[in-house]
Amino acid sequence: GPDALTLAKDLPRPPDLVVTDIPMEPMGGTELAERLFSRRLASHFLFVSGYGPAPEYDENYGPFLPKPFSPARLVEAVSELIG
């Protein structure tokens, strides 16, 4: 999470999509999305997890894709989000 924030600040423009796991330490995927979105460093998110959506998951930031998933399903989910 913190590394992704630092990286996003240094990019010349926001990424089209951020794919993030939900349970991460020290900053989970939902908190990362909140921080990136509020700073206008990203606007589209895809959340993944092998544990199901965690209580802190906020579907307003983006859809949830359960692990395991195939590469084809990942491409499909990304296409649905950003075309």
Coordinates of C-alpha atoms in Angstrom, one line a residue:
G1 CA 0.0 0.0 0.0
P2 CA 2.5 2.7 1.0
D3 CA 4.8 1.7 -1.9
A4 CA 1.9 2.0 -4.3
L5 CA 1.1 5.5 -3.0
T6 CA 4.7 6.6 -3.5
L7 CA 4.8 5.1 -7.0
A8 CA 1.5 6.7 -8.0
K9 CA 2.7 10.2 -6.9
D10 CA 5.7 9.8 -9.2
L11 CA 3.8 8.7 -12.3
P12 CA 3.4 11.3 -15.1
R13 CA -0.4 10.6 -15.1
P14 CA -2.7 8.4 -13.0
P15 CA -3.0 4.7 -14.0
D16 CA -6.1 3.6 -15.9
L17 CA -6.6 0.9 -13.4
V18 CA -5.2 -0.3 -10.0
V19 CA -5.6 -4.0 -9.2
T20 CA -5.1 -4.6 -5.5
D21 CA -5.5 -7.3 -3.0
I22 CA -7.8 -6.4 -0.1
P23 CA -6.0 -7.8 2.8
M24 CA -2.5 -6.3 2.8
E25 CA -0.2 -5.0 5.6
P26 CA 0.4 -2.3 6.6
M27 CA -2.3 -0.8 4.4
G28 CA -5.2 -2.8 2.9
G29 CA -6.5 -2.4 -0.6
T30 CA -9.6 -0.4 0.4
E31 CA -7.5 2.2 2.3
L32 CA -5.1 2.4 -0.7
A33 CA -8.1 3.0 -3.0
E34 CA -9.5 5.7 -0.7
R35 CA -6.1 7.5 -0.5
L36 CA -5.4 7.3 -4.3
F37 CA -8.9 8.4 -5.2
S38 CA -9.0 11.3 -2.8
R39 CA -5.7 12.5 -4.2
R40 CA -6.8 12.0 -7.7
L41 CA -4.0 9.5 -8.3
A42 CA -6.3 6.8 -9.6
S43 CA -10.0 6.4 -10.4
H44 CA -10.6 2.7 -11.3
F45 CA -9.9 -0.2 -9.0
L46 CA -10.3 -3.9 -9.2
F47 CA -10.1 -5.7 -5.8
V48 CA -9.0 -9.3 -5.5
S49 CA -8.8 -11.7 -2.6
G50 CA -8.8 -15.4 -1.9
Y51 CA -10.7 -14.8 1.3
G52 CA -13.8 -13.2 -0.1
P53 CA -14.7 -9.5 0.3
A54 CA -13.4 -8.3 3.7
P55 CA -15.6 -6.1 5.9
E56 CA -13.6 -3.0 4.9
Y57 CA -14.2 -3.6 1.2
D58 CA -16.1 -0.7 -0.3
E59 CA -17.8 -1.7 -3.6
N60 CA -18.2 2.0 -4.5
Y61 CA -14.5 2.0 -5.4
G62 CA -14.7 -1.0 -7.7
P63 CA -15.7 -4.6 -8.2
F64 CA -14.4 -7.6 -6.5
L65 CA -12.8 -10.6 -8.3
P66 CA -12.4 -13.7 -6.1
K67 CA -9.2 -15.7 -6.3
P68 CA -8.3 -18.0 -7.9
F69 CA -9.2 -16.7 -11.3
S70 CA -7.9 -17.5 -14.8
P71 CA -5.9 -15.0 -16.9
A72 CA -8.9 -14.9 -19.2
R73 CA -11.2 -13.9 -16.4
L74 CA -8.8 -11.2 -15.3
V75 CA -8.7 -9.8 -18.8
E76 CA -12.5 -9.9 -18.9
A77 CA -12.8 -8.0 -15.6
V78 CA -10.3 -5.4 -16.7
S79 CA -12.1 -4.9 -20.1
E80 CA -15.4 -4.4 -18.2
L81 CA -13.8 -1.6 -16.2
I82 CA -11.8 0.3 -18.7
G83 CA -12.9 -1.1 -22.1

